[in-house]
Amino acid sequence: MIFTGRKLTRPARRRFHGDGVVGGLLIALVVIGALLAPWLPLPDPLTNNLVAMFQPPGSDGHLLGTDQLGRDLLARILSGARLSLMVVLIAAAIAAVIGTLLGMLAGYLGGWVDALIMRLMDIQLAVPFILLILLVMALFGTTLSNIIVIMGVTSWAIYARVARAKTLEIRELEYIEAVKAMGFSTPRILLRHVLPNLATPLVVLLTLDIPRLIVLEASIGFLGMGIQPPTPTLGNLIGEGRSYMLLAQWLVFWPGVVIAMLVIGCNLLGDHLLRKTHTRLD
């Protein structure tokens, strides 16, 4: 019976290892292609060529075809993926920093500080994102910086919740009591003794939250509230191509495939890290 139990664990270990590898490969394929795009022998993603409109994939050197203005779709997808990833990663960093700092303060100080931050979290979660971004874009315009800031500022709550829960556990540990007795200040305790213990769950959470931000950024572009054409993003490529779906299905299909690769890859990698680190995010 012991040997049978040991054999049963091996397939689980292989699946566990394979999820992270597959996820990492999917992400790496998109990221490397997006980063190397300026040095690849591809046409300019913004240059029109009306003679080559709606060329199907594989024709005249256009691997993924061309769009309604004759622009190479592969070049536009790689350029759009680079811009979309930049927006998502910066927004995720802003959300993680704000949420972690507020969560640590709420968990460590408690009292009215905890109550105030938790109420702010409830308010932030109650406001529909689309309504908020419509308001911001109407007031300040659809600039790249506005999109990054609004995505980051509206995504901090989940990081604050995890940081608060972990800080509540950490502040009861003996070494925290010891550094308090030594007279260390609260900022020093939070940054040097609490924050390092939050790194693992927050990195796992960041990996699992990036797919949501990818879909969110694509949704903004699809609805026309994000970065405006002719500058490509994964979302506005689908938004532009939907009018030509019956004539040129590849205009929607391939940007959707890239979004799916990023989302699936991040989810697989996040699940792998979640199991590997035995992290609880509740």
mmCIF file of C-alpha atoms in Angstrom:
data_model
loop_
_atom_site.group_PDB
_atom_site.id
_atom_site.type_symbol
_atom_site.label_atom_id
_atom_site.label_comp_id
_atom_site.label_asym_id
_atom_site.label_seq_id
_atom_site.Cartn_x
_atom_site.Cartn_y
_atom_site.Cartn_z
ATOM 1 C CA MET A 1 0.000 0.000 0.000
ATOM 2 C CA ILE A 2 2.855 2.346 0.704
ATOM 3 C CA PHE A 3 4.342 1.822 -2.747
ATOM 4 C CA THR A 4 0.945 2.310 -4.380
ATOM 5 C CA GLY A 5 0.538 5.620 -2.607
ATOM 6 C CA ARG A 6 3.984 6.709 -3.758
ATOM 7 C CA LYS A 7 3.175 5.884 -7.371
ATOM 8 C CA LEU A 8 -0.016 7.920 -7.215
ATOM 9 C CA THR A 9 1.919 11.045 -6.300
ATOM 10 C CA ARG A 10 4.167 11.002 -9.367
ATOM 11 C CA PRO A 11 1.582 11.953 -12.028
ATOM 12 C CA ALA A 12 0.387 14.749 -9.759
ATOM 13 C CA ARG A 13 3.931 16.048 -9.481
ATOM 14 C CA ARG A 14 4.376 15.938 -13.262
ATOM 15 C CA ARG A 15 1.131 17.853 -13.814
ATOM 16 C CA PHE A 16 2.133 20.339 -11.138
ATOM 17 C CA HIS A 17 5.475 20.937 -12.805
ATOM 18 C CA GLY A 18 4.001 21.013 -16.310
ATOM 19 C CA ASP A 19 1.465 23.728 -15.526
ATOM 20 C CA GLY A 20 4.192 26.187 -14.649
ATOM 21 C CA VAL A 21 6.282 25.282 -17.699
ATOM 22 C CA VAL A 22 3.380 25.631 -20.130
ATOM 23 C CA GLY A 23 2.293 28.905 -18.537
ATOM 24 C CA GLY A 24 5.813 30.292 -18.630
ATOM 25 C CA LEU A 25 6.262 29.298 -22.283
ATOM 26 C CA LEU A 26 2.995 30.959 -23.339
ATOM 27 C CA ILE A 27 3.957 34.187 -21.579
ATOM 28 C CA ALA A 28 7.538 34.089 -22.854
ATOM 29 C CA LEU A 29 6.418 33.555 -26.450
ATOM 30 C CA VAL A 30 4.294 36.705 -26.421
ATOM 31 C CA VAL A 31 6.687 38.826 -24.368
ATOM 32 C CA ILE A 32 9.789 37.924 -26.388
ATOM 33 C CA GLY A 33 7.953 38.524 -29.666
ATOM 34 C CA ALA A 34 6.679 41.895 -28.459
ATOM 35 C CA LEU A 35 10.117 42.995 -27.233
ATOM 36 C CA LEU A 36 11.956 41.872 -30.370
ATOM 37 C CA ALA A 37 9.351 43.267 -32.797
ATOM 38 C CA PRO A 38 11.240 46.526 -33.552
ATOM 39 C CA TRP A 39 14.248 44.474 -34.743
ATOM 40 C CA LEU A 40 12.297 41.875 -36.729
ATOM 41 C CA PRO A 41 11.939 42.241 -40.531
ATOM 42 C CA LEU A 42 8.337 43.421 -40.314
ATOM 43 C CA PRO A 43 6.601 46.379 -41.987
ATOM 44 C CA ASP A 44 5.859 49.517 -40.028
ATOM 45 C CA PRO A 45 2.644 48.811 -38.053
ATOM 46 C CA LEU A 46 1.362 52.358 -38.720
ATOM 47 C CA THR A 47 2.077 52.599 -42.474
ATOM 48 C CA ASN A 48 -0.949 52.219 -44.747
ATOM 49 C CA ASN A 49 -0.794 50.228 -47.979
ATOM 50 C CA LEU A 50 -4.181 50.408 -49.679
ATOM 51 C CA VAL A 51 -3.038 48.070 -52.452
ATOM 52 C CA ALA A 52 -2.660 45.243 -49.878
ATOM 53 C CA MET A 53 -5.993 45.579 -48.062
ATOM 54 C CA PHE A 54 -7.460 42.418 -46.527
ATOM 55 C CA GLN A 55 -4.669 40.108 -47.627
ATOM 56 C CA PRO A 56 -5.307 36.676 -46.063
ATOM 57 C CA PRO A 57 -2.720 35.119 -43.743
ATOM 58 C CA GLY A 58 0.356 33.857 -45.554
ATOM 59 C CA SER A 59 -0.021 35.983 -48.679
ATOM 60 C CA ASP A 60 2.731 38.282 -50.014
ATOM 61 C CA GLY A 61 4.903 37.834 -46.939
ATOM 62 C CA HIS A 62 2.164 38.800 -44.455
ATOM 63 C CA LEU A 63 2.201 35.892 -42.022
ATOM 64 C CA LEU A 64 -1.077 36.846 -40.330
ATOM 65 C CA GLY A 65 -2.527 38.880 -43.193
ATOM 66 C CA THR A 66 -3.331 42.589 -43.425
ATOM 67 C CA ASP A 67 -6.110 44.825 -42.160
ATOM 68 C CA GLN A 68 -8.558 47.234 -43.799
ATOM 69 C CA LEU A 69 -5.770 49.734 -44.510
ATOM 70 C CA GLY A 70 -3.217 47.203 -45.721
ATOM 71 C CA ARG A 71 -1.154 47.249 -42.525
ATOM 72 C CA ASP A 72 0.641 44.067 -41.526
ATOM 73 C CA LEU A 73 -1.384 42.386 -38.774
ATOM 74 C CA LEU A 74 1.556 40.584 -37.145
ATOM 75 C CA ALA A 75 3.476 43.843 -36.789
ATOM 76 C CA ARG A 76 0.424 45.535 -35.286
ATOM 77 C CA ILE A 77 -0.251 42.656 -32.880
ATOM 78 C CA LEU A 78 3.328 42.625 -31.586
ATOM 79 C CA SER A 79 3.380 46.403 -31.257
ATOM 80 C CA GLY A 80 -0.018 46.354 -29.534
ATOM 81 C CA ALA A 81 1.025 43.549 -27.202
ATOM 82 C CA ARG A 82 4.097 45.539 -26.139
ATOM 83 C CA LEU A 83 2.000 48.593 -25.329
ATOM 84 C CA SER A 84 -0.759 46.595 -23.621
ATOM 85 C CA LEU A 85 1.757 44.718 -21.460
ATOM 86 C CA MET A 86 3.432 47.971 -20.451
ATOM 87 C CA VAL A 87 0.081 49.435 -19.376
ATOM 88 C CA VAL A 88 -0.884 46.292 -17.461
ATOM 89 C CA LEU A 89 2.437 45.876 -15.652
ATOM 90 C CA ILE A 90 2.695 49.514 -14.564
ATOM 91 C CA ALA A 91 -0.937 49.514 -13.426
ATOM 92 C CA ALA A 92 -0.355 46.260 -11.517
ATOM 93 C CA ALA A 93 2.715 47.763 -9.816
ATOM 94 C CA ILE A 94 0.745 50.844 -8.765
ATOM 95 C CA ALA A 95 -2.089 48.704 -7.405
ATOM 96 C CA ALA A 96 0.314 46.394 -5.552
ATOM 97 C CA VAL A 97 2.220 49.260 -3.902
ATOM 98 C CA ILE A 98 -0.904 51.138 -2.803
ATOM 99 C CA GLY A 99 -2.725 48.014 -1.656
ATOM 100 C CA THR A 100 0.254 46.561 0.209
ATOM 101 C CA LEU A 101 0.987 49.767 2.116
ATOM 102 C CA LEU A 102 -2.657 50.306 3.085
ATOM 103 C CA GLY A 103 -3.106 46.643 4.003
ATOM 104 C CA MET A 104 -0.025 46.638 6.230
ATOM 105 C CA LEU A 105 -1.171 49.793 7.998
ATOM 106 C CA ALA A 106 -4.667 48.393 8.521
ATOM 107 C CA GLY A 107 -3.421 45.066 9.856
ATOM 108 C CA TYR A 108 -0.623 46.403 12.040
ATOM 109 C CA LEU A 109 -2.235 49.504 13.551
ATOM 110 C CA GLY A 110 -5.817 48.255 13.788
ATOM 111 C CA GLY A 111 -8.418 50.471 15.421
ATOM 112 C CA TRP A 112 -9.812 53.430 13.502
ATOM 113 C CA VAL A 113 -7.072 53.149 10.855
ATOM 114 C CA ASP A 114 -8.164 49.604 10.062
ATOM 115 C CA ALA A 115 -11.834 50.611 10.010
ATOM 116 C CA LEU A 116 -11.167 53.576 7.695
ATOM 117 C CA ILE A 117 -9.115 51.589 5.202
ATOM 118 C CA MET A 118 -11.645 48.750 5.163
ATOM 119 C CA ARG A 119 -14.469 51.220 4.451
ATOM 120 C CA LEU A 120 -12.429 52.743 1.621
ATOM 121 C CA MET A 121 -11.947 49.239 0.273
ATOM 122 C CA ASP A 122 -15.700 48.589 0.385
ATOM 123 C CA ILE A 123 -16.385 51.860 -1.444
ATOM 124 C CA GLN A 124 -13.795 51.114 -4.108
ATOM 125 C CA LEU A 125 -15.218 47.643 -4.713
ATOM 126 C CA ALA A 126 -18.759 49.022 -4.916
ATOM 127 C CA VAL A 127 -18.041 51.544 -7.716
ATOM 128 C CA PRO A 128 -18.359 49.973 -11.207
ATOM 129 C CA PHE A 129 -15.072 50.268 -13.036
ATOM 130 C CA ILE A 130 -16.598 51.085 -16.423
ATOM 131 C CA LEU A 131 -18.604 53.947 -14.913
ATOM 132 C CA LEU A 132 -15.504 55.307 -13.205
ATOM 133 C CA ILE A 133 -13.305 55.155 -16.287
ATOM 134 C CA LEU A 134 -16.028 56.802 -18.389
ATOM 135 C CA LEU A 135 -16.063 59.671 -15.921
ATOM 136 C CA VAL A 136 -12.279 60.001 -15.826
ATOM 137 C CA MET A 137 -11.896 59.818 -19.598
ATOM 138 C CA ALA A 138 -14.642 62.401 -20.097
ATOM 139 C CA LEU A 139 -12.939 64.798 -17.687
ATOM 140 C CA PHE A 140 -9.267 64.257 -18.480
ATOM 141 C CA GLY A 141 -9.147 62.552 -21.873
ATOM 142 C CA THR A 142 -8.028 59.111 -23.085
ATOM 143 C CA THR A 143 -4.294 59.503 -22.548
ATOM 144 C CA LEU A 144 -1.900 56.670 -21.776
ATOM 145 C CA SER A 145 -1.075 58.027 -18.323
ATOM 146 C CA ASN A 146 -4.763 58.394 -17.410
ATOM 147 C CA ILE A 147 -5.464 54.775 -18.389
ATOM 148 C CA ILE A 148 -2.534 53.471 -16.336
ATOM 149 C CA VAL A 149 -3.423 55.533 -13.269
ATOM 150 C CA ILE A 150 -7.114 54.668 -13.279
ATOM 151 C CA MET A 151 -6.391 50.940 -13.724
ATOM 152 C CA GLY A 152 -3.845 51.014 -10.904
ATOM 153 C CA VAL A 153 -5.884 53.109 -8.478
ATOM 154 C CA THR A 154 -9.004 50.967 -8.928
ATOM 155 C CA SER A 155 -7.201 47.638 -8.394
ATOM 156 C CA TRP A 156 -5.551 48.069 -4.991
ATOM 157 C CA ALA A 157 -8.299 46.506 -2.849
ATOM 158 C CA ILE A 158 -7.407 42.841 -3.394
ATOM 159 C CA TYR A 159 -3.767 43.491 -2.488
ATOM 160 C CA ALA A 160 -4.827 45.402 0.620
ATOM 161 C CA ARG A 161 -7.066 42.546 1.727
ATOM 162 C CA VAL A 162 -4.292 39.947 1.440
ATOM 163 C CA ALA A 163 -1.664 42.234 2.996
ATOM 164 C CA ARG A 164 -3.970 43.023 5.923
ATOM 165 C CA ALA A 165 -4.756 39.358 6.592
ATOM 166 C CA LYS A 166 -1.087 38.358 6.540
ATOM 167 C CA THR A 167 -0.055 41.344 8.668
ATOM 168 C CA LEU A 168 -2.607 40.380 11.323
ATOM 169 C CA GLU A 169 -0.839 37.008 11.570
ATOM 170 C CA ILE A 170 2.693 38.392 11.488
ATOM 171 C CA ARG A 171 2.204 41.083 14.139
ATOM 172 C CA GLU A 172 1.443 38.387 16.740
ATOM 173 C CA LEU A 173 4.743 36.580 16.190
ATOM 174 C CA GLU A 174 7.413 36.701 18.872
ATOM 175 C CA TYR A 175 10.087 38.419 16.811
ATOM 176 C CA ILE A 176 7.717 41.329 16.139
ATOM 177 C CA GLU A 177 7.218 41.692 19.893
ATOM 178 C CA ALA A 178 10.992 41.592 20.282
ATOM 179 C CA VAL A 179 11.663 44.412 17.806
ATOM 180 C CA LYS A 180 8.892 46.453 19.432
ATOM 181 C CA ALA A 181 10.618 46.007 22.790
ATOM 182 C CA MET A 182 13.874 47.185 21.221
ATOM 183 C CA GLY A 183 12.166 50.489 20.377
ATOM 184 C CA PHE A 184 12.032 50.173 16.589
ATOM 185 C CA SER A 185 9.690 52.633 14.891
ATOM 186 C CA THR A 186 6.509 51.464 13.139
ATOM 187 C CA PRO A 187 7.753 52.298 9.597
ATOM 188 C CA ARG A 188 10.959 50.348 10.240
ATOM 189 C CA ILE A 189 9.052 47.338 11.562
ATOM 190 C CA LEU A 190 6.650 47.356 8.611
ATOM 191 C CA LEU A 191 9.306 47.772 5.911
ATOM 192 C CA ARG A 192 12.076 45.596 7.337
ATOM 193 C CA HIS A 193 10.223 42.891 9.255
ATOM 194 C CA VAL A 194 6.647 42.662 7.955
ATOM 195 C CA LEU A 195 6.984 43.438 4.243
ATOM 196 C CA PRO A 196 9.555 40.688 3.473
ATOM 197 C CA ASN A 197 7.115 38.120 4.851
ATOM 198 C CA LEU A 198 4.401 39.428 2.537
ATOM 199 C CA ALA A 199 6.518 39.091 -0.610
ATOM 200 C CA THR A 200 5.560 35.521 -1.487
ATOM 201 C CA PRO A 201 1.748 35.816 -1.234
ATOM 202 C CA LEU A 202 1.792 39.204 -2.970
ATOM 203 C CA VAL A 203 3.889 37.923 -5.892
ATOM 204 C CA VAL A 204 1.512 34.990 -6.278
ATOM 205 C CA LEU A 205 -1.463 37.333 -6.112
ATOM 206 C CA LEU A 206 0.142 39.644 -8.678
ATOM 207 C CA THR A 207 0.575 36.731 -11.084
ATOM 208 C CA LEU A 208 -3.078 35.759 -10.663
ATOM 209 C CA ASP A 209 -4.328 39.348 -10.957
ATOM 210 C CA ILE A 210 -2.470 40.256 -14.154
ATOM 211 C CA PRO A 211 -4.919 38.228 -16.333
ATOM 212 C CA ARG A 212 -7.780 40.338 -14.997
ATOM 213 C CA LEU A 213 -5.898 43.512 -15.883
ATOM 214 C CA ILE A 214 -5.085 42.159 -19.354
ATOM 215 C CA VAL A 215 -8.763 41.502 -20.046
ATOM 216 C CA LEU A 216 -9.676 44.854 -18.484
ATOM 217 C CA GLU A 217 -7.228 46.777 -20.675
ATOM 218 C CA ALA A 218 -8.441 44.893 -23.753
ATOM 219 C CA SER A 219 -12.059 45.658 -22.833
ATOM 220 C CA ILE A 220 -11.270 49.365 -22.517
ATOM 221 C CA GLY A 221 -9.638 49.354 -25.948
ATOM 222 C CA PHE A 222 -12.453 47.333 -27.486
ATOM 223 C CA LEU A 223 -15.024 49.848 -26.234
ATOM 224 C CA GLY A 224 -13.007 52.742 -27.660
ATOM 225 C CA MET A 225 -12.167 54.246 -24.266
ATOM 226 C CA GLY A 226 -8.503 53.298 -24.276
ATOM 227 C CA ILE A 227 -5.545 54.252 -26.445
ATOM 228 C CA GLN A 228 -6.918 55.520 -29.727
ATOM 229 C CA PRO A 229 -6.067 54.236 -33.232
ATOM 230 C CA PRO A 230 -3.900 54.189 -35.253
ATOM 231 C CA THR A 231 -1.731 53.255 -32.238
ATOM 232 C CA PRO A 232 -2.463 49.547 -31.800
ATOM 233 C CA THR A 233 -3.342 47.703 -28.605
ATOM 234 C CA LEU A 234 -4.744 44.209 -28.316
ATOM 235 C CA GLY A 235 -8.148 45.584 -27.386
ATOM 236 C CA ASN A 236 -8.553 48.195 -30.093
ATOM 237 C CA LEU A 237 -7.308 45.733 -32.737
ATOM 238 C CA ILE A 238 -10.310 43.548 -31.937
ATOM 239 C CA GLY A 239 -12.523 46.627 -31.784
ATOM 240 C CA GLU A 240 -11.410 47.715 -35.262
ATOM 241 C CA GLY A 241 -11.639 44.221 -36.710
ATOM 242 C CA ARG A 242 -15.172 43.436 -35.502
ATOM 243 C CA SER A 243 -16.655 45.503 -38.362
ATOM 244 C CA TYR A 244 -14.938 43.226 -40.880
ATOM 245 C CA MET A 245 -15.467 39.818 -39.248
ATOM 246 C CA LEU A 246 -17.413 38.391 -42.193
ATOM 247 C CA LEU A 247 -14.771 39.571 -44.658
ATOM 248 C CA ALA A 248 -11.534 39.117 -42.682
ATOM 249 C CA GLN A 249 -11.966 36.931 -39.615
ATOM 250 C CA TRP A 250 -8.238 36.968 -38.889
ATOM 251 C CA LEU A 251 -8.432 40.589 -37.755
ATOM 252 C CA VAL A 252 -10.270 39.459 -34.622
ATOM 253 C CA PHE A 253 -9.026 35.903 -34.313
ATOM 254 C CA TRP A 254 -5.275 36.500 -33.927
ATOM 255 C CA PRO A 255 -5.413 39.357 -31.392
ATOM 256 C CA GLY A 256 -7.840 37.187 -29.424
ATOM 257 C CA VAL A 257 -5.375 34.296 -29.527
ATOM 258 C CA VAL A 258 -2.603 36.508 -28.104
ATOM 259 C CA ILE A 259 -4.877 37.715 -25.272
ATOM 260 C CA ALA A 260 -5.846 34.092 -24.543
ATOM 261 C CA MET A 261 -2.176 33.039 -24.456
ATOM 262 C CA LEU A 262 -1.352 35.735 -21.923
ATOM 263 C CA VAL A 263 -4.375 35.052 -19.728
ATOM 264 C CA ILE A 264 -3.994 31.269 -19.763
ATOM 265 C CA GLY A 265 -0.239 31.498 -19.267
ATOM 266 C CA CYS A 266 -0.519 33.806 -16.258
ATOM 267 C CA ASN A 267 -3.254 31.662 -14.705
ATOM 268 C CA LEU A 268 -1.244 28.465 -15.130
ATOM 269 C CA LEU A 269 1.882 30.093 -13.734
ATOM 270 C CA GLY A 270 -0.065 31.624 -10.854
ATOM 271 C CA ASP A 271 -1.662 28.288 -9.957
ATOM 272 C CA HIS A 272 1.770 26.662 -10.090
ATOM 273 C CA LEU A 273 3.221 29.254 -7.701
ATOM 274 C CA LEU A 274 0.166 29.012 -5.453
ATOM 275 C CA ARG A 275 0.613 25.288 -4.985
ATOM 276 C CA LYS A 276 4.396 25.375 -4.841
ATOM 277 C CA THR A 277 4.491 27.999 -2.071
ATOM 278 C CA HIS A 278 1.434 26.612 -0.222
ATOM 279 C CA THR A 279 0.083 30.138 -0.155
ATOM 280 C CA ARG A 280 -3.414 31.030 1.023
ATOM 281 C CA LEU A 281 -4.904 34.207 -0.439
ATOM 282 C CA ASP A 282 -8.084 34.371 1.643
#
